[in-house]
CSV table of C-alpha atoms and ligand atoms in Angstrom, one decimal:
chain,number,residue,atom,x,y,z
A,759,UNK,CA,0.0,0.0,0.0
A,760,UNK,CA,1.7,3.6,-0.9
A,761,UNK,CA,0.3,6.1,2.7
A,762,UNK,CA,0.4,9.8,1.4
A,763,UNK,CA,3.4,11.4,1.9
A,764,UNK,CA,3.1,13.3,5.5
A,765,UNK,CA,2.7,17.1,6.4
A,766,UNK,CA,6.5,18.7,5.8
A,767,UNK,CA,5.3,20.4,8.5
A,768,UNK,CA,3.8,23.4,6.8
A,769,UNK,CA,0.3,25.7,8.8
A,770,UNK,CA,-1.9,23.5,6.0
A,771,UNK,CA,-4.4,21.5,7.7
A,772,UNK,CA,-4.8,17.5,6.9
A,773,UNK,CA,-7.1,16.8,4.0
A,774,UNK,CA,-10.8,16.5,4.7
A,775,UNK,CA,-11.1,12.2,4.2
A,776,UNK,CA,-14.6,12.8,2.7
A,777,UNK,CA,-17.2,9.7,3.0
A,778,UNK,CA,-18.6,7.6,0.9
A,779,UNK,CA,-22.3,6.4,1.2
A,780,UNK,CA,-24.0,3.8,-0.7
A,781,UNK,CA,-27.9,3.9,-1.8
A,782,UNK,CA,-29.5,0.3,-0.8
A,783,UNK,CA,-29.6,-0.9,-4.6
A,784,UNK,CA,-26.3,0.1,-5.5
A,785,UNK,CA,-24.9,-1.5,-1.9
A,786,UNK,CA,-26.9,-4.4,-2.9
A,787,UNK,CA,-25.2,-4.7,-6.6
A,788,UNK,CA,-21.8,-4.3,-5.4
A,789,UNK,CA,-22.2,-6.6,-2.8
A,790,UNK,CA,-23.6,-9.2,-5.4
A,791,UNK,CA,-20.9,-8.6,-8.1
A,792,UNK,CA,-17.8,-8.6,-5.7
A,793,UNK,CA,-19.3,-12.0,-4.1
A,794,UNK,CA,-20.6,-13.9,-6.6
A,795,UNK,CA,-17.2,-13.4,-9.1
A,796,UNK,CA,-14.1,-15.8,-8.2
A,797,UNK,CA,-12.4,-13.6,-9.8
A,798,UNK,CA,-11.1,-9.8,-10.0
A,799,UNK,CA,-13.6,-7.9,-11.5
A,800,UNK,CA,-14.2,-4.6,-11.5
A,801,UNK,CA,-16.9,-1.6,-13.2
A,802,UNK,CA,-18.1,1.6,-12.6
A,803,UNK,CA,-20.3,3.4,-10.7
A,804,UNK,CA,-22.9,7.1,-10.4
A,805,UNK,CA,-22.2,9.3,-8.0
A,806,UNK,CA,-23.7,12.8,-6.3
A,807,UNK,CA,-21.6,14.8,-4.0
A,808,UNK,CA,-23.4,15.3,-0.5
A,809,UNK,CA,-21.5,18.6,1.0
A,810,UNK,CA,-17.3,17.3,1.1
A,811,UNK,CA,-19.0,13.7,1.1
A,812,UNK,CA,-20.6,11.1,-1.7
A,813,UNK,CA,-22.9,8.7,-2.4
A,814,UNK,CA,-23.3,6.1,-4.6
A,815,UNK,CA,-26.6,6.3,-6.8
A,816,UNK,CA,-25.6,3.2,-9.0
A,817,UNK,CA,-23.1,0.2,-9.6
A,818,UNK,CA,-22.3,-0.8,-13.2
A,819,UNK,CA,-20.4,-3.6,-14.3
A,820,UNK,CA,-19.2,-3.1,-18.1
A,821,UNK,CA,-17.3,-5.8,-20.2
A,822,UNK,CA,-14.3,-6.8,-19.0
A,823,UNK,CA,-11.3,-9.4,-19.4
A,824,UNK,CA,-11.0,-11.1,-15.7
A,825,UNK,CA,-8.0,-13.6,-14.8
A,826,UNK,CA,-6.6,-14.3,-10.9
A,827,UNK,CA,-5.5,-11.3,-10.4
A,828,UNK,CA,-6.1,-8.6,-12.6
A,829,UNK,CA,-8.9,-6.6,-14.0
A,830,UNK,CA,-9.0,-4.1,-17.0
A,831,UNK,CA,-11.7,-1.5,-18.2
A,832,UNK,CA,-12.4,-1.9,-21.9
A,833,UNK,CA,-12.5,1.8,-23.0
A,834,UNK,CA,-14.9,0.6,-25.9
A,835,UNK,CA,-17.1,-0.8,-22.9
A,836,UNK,CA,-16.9,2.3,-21.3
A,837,UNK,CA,-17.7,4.9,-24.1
A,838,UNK,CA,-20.8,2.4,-25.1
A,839,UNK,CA,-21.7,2.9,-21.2
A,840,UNK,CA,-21.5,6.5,-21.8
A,841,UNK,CA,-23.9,7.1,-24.3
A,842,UNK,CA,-26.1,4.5,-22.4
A,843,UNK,CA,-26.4,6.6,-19.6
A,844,UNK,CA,-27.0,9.6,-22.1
A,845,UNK,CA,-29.8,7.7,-24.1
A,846,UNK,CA,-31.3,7.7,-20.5
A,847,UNK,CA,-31.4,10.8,-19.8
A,848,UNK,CA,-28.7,10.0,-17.2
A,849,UNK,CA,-25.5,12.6,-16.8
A,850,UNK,CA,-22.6,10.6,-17.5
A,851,UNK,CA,-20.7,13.3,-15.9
A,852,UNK,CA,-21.9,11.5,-12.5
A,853,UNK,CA,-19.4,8.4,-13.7
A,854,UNK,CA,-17.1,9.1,-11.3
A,855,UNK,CA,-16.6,5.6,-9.3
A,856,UNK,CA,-14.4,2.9,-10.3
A,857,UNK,CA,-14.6,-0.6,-8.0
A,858,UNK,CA,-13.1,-3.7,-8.0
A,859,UNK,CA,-12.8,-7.0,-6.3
A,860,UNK,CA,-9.2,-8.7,-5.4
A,861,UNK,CA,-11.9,-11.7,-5.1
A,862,UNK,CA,-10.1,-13.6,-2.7
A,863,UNK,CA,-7.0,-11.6,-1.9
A,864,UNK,CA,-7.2,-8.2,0.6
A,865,UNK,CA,-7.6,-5.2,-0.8
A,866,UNK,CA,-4.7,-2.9,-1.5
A,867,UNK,CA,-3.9,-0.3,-4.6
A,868,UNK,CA,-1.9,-2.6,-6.6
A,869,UNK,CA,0.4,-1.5,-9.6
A,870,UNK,CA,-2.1,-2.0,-12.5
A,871,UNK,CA,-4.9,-0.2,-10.1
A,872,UNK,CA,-2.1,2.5,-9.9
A,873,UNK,CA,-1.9,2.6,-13.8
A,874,UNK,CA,-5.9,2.2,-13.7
A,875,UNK,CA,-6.6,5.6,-12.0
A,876,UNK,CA,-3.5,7.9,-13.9
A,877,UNK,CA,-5.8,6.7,-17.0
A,878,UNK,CA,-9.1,8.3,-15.9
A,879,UNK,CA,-9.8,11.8,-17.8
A,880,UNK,CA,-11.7,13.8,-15.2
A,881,UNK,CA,-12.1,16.5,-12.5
A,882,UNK,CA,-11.8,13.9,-9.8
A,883,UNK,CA,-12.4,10.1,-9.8
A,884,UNK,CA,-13.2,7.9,-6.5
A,885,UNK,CA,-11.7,4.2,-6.3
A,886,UNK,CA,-13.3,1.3,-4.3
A,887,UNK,CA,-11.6,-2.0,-4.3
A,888,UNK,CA,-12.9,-4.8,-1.9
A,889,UNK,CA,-12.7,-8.6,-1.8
A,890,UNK,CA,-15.0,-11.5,-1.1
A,891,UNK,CA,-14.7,-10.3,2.8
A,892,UNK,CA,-16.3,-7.7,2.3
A,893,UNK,CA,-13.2,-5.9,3.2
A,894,UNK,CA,-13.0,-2.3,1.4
A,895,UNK,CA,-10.6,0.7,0.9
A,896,UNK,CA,-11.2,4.1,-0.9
A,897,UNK,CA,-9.4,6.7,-2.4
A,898,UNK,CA,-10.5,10.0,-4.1
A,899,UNK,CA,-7.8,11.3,-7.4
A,900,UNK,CA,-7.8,15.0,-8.1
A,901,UNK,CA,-5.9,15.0,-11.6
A,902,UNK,CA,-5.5,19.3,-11.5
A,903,UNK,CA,-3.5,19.2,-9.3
A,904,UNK,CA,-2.8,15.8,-8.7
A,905,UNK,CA,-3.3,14.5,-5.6
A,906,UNK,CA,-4.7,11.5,-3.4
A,907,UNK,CA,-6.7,11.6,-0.5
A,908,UNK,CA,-8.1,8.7,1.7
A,909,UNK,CA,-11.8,8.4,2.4
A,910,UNK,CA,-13.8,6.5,3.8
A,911,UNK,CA,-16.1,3.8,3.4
A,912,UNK,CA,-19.6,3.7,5.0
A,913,UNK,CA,-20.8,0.3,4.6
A,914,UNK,CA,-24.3,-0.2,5.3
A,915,UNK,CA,-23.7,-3.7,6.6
A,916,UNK,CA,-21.4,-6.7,6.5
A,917,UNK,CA,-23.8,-8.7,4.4
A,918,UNK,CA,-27.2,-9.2,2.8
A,919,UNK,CA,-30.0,-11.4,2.5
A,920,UNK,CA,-30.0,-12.2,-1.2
A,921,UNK,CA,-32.2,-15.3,-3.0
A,922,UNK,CA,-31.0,-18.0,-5.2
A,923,UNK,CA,-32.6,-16.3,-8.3
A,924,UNK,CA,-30.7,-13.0,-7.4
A,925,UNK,CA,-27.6,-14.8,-7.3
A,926,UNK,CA,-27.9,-16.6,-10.2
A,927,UNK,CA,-29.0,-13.7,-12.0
A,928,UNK,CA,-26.1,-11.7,-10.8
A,929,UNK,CA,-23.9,-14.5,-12.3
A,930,UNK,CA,-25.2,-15.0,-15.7
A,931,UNK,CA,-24.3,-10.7,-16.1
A,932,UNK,CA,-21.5,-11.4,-14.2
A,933,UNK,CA,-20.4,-14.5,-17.2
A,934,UNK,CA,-22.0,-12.5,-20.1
A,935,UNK,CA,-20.0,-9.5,-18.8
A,936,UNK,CA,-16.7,-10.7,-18.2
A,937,UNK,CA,-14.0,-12.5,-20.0
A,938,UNK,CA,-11.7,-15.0,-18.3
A,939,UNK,CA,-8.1,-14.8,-19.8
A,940,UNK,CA,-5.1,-16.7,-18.7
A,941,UNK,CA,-3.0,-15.0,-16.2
A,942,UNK,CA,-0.1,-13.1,-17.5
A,943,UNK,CA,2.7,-14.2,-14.9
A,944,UNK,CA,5.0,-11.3,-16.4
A,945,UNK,CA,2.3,-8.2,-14.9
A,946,UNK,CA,3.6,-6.1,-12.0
A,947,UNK,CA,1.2,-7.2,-9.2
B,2104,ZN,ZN1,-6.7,-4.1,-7.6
């Protein structure tokens, strides 16, 4: 895990570590994805500021290749995702979540998550990653300026009651969404 450099000792308060809240649906589809995929997988996600904080309105999960360890964003995925959410009358300018699952291993900012967020064009981007603990971390990315600062997560419970139609629901998207590819032993973890 990379920690933010600390104060050089300079009058400038700490950052404000904003929060991050989820709606119930979105909690609900996060939970579902990050669960019910044995491997790293990852997507995007609508959100509103509330004040310094944010909340989660919706959790999508776009194509994707998957393997062990890694996942990647197909930028063709994500521009068709774009003008979804503009067909339906939704501002894509509210894309501003990316999450992913380390499936079975803990959650941490990894290499290719490093190379994952320098990639996103915007104001400011917020990055979940969790794991099938339900373990999660949480980052906010200014790119003008660059800078990181930590927030945190407010989960609105460990777990969920879901039905065996929801889950398998959840996994045919999840198969019909996702791509398993070998694992490339050569990647910077
Ligand atoms: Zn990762």
């Amino acid at each position: 895990m990379i920690f933010q450099p600390a104060d050089a000792g300079g009058d400038e308060p700490p950052p404000y570590e904003p929060h991050l809240a989820f709606t119930a649906p979105a909690w609900r589809k996060l939970v579902l994805y990050v669960l019910n995929c044995p491997f790293e997988i990852g997507g995007l996600g609508l959100v509103e500021a509330r004040g310094q904080d944010f909340l989660v309105t919706d959790v999508l999960l776009v194509e994707q290749d998957v393997n062990d360890i890694a996942t990647r964003l197909d930028s063709g995925a994500v521009s068709a995702l774009l003008l979804q959410l503009l067909e339906s009358g939704r501002d894509p300018g509210e894309l501003k979540l990316w999450w992913h699952s380390h499936a079975h291993e803990a959650p941490f900012w990894s290499g290719v998550d490093e190379q994952t967020i320098e990639r996103f064009q915007n104001d400011f981007m917020l990055s979940v990653v969790s794991n099938h603990e339900l373990r999660f971390l949480a980052r906010q990315d200014h790119y003008a300026p660059r800078r990181t600062t930590w927030v945190w997560v407010d989960k609105p419970s460990d777990g969920l009651e879901s039905s065996p139609e929801e889950v398998e629901a959840v996994r045919a998207e999840i198969a019909a969404r996702t791509r398993h590819v070998p694992r490339d032993r050569t990647r910077i973890f």
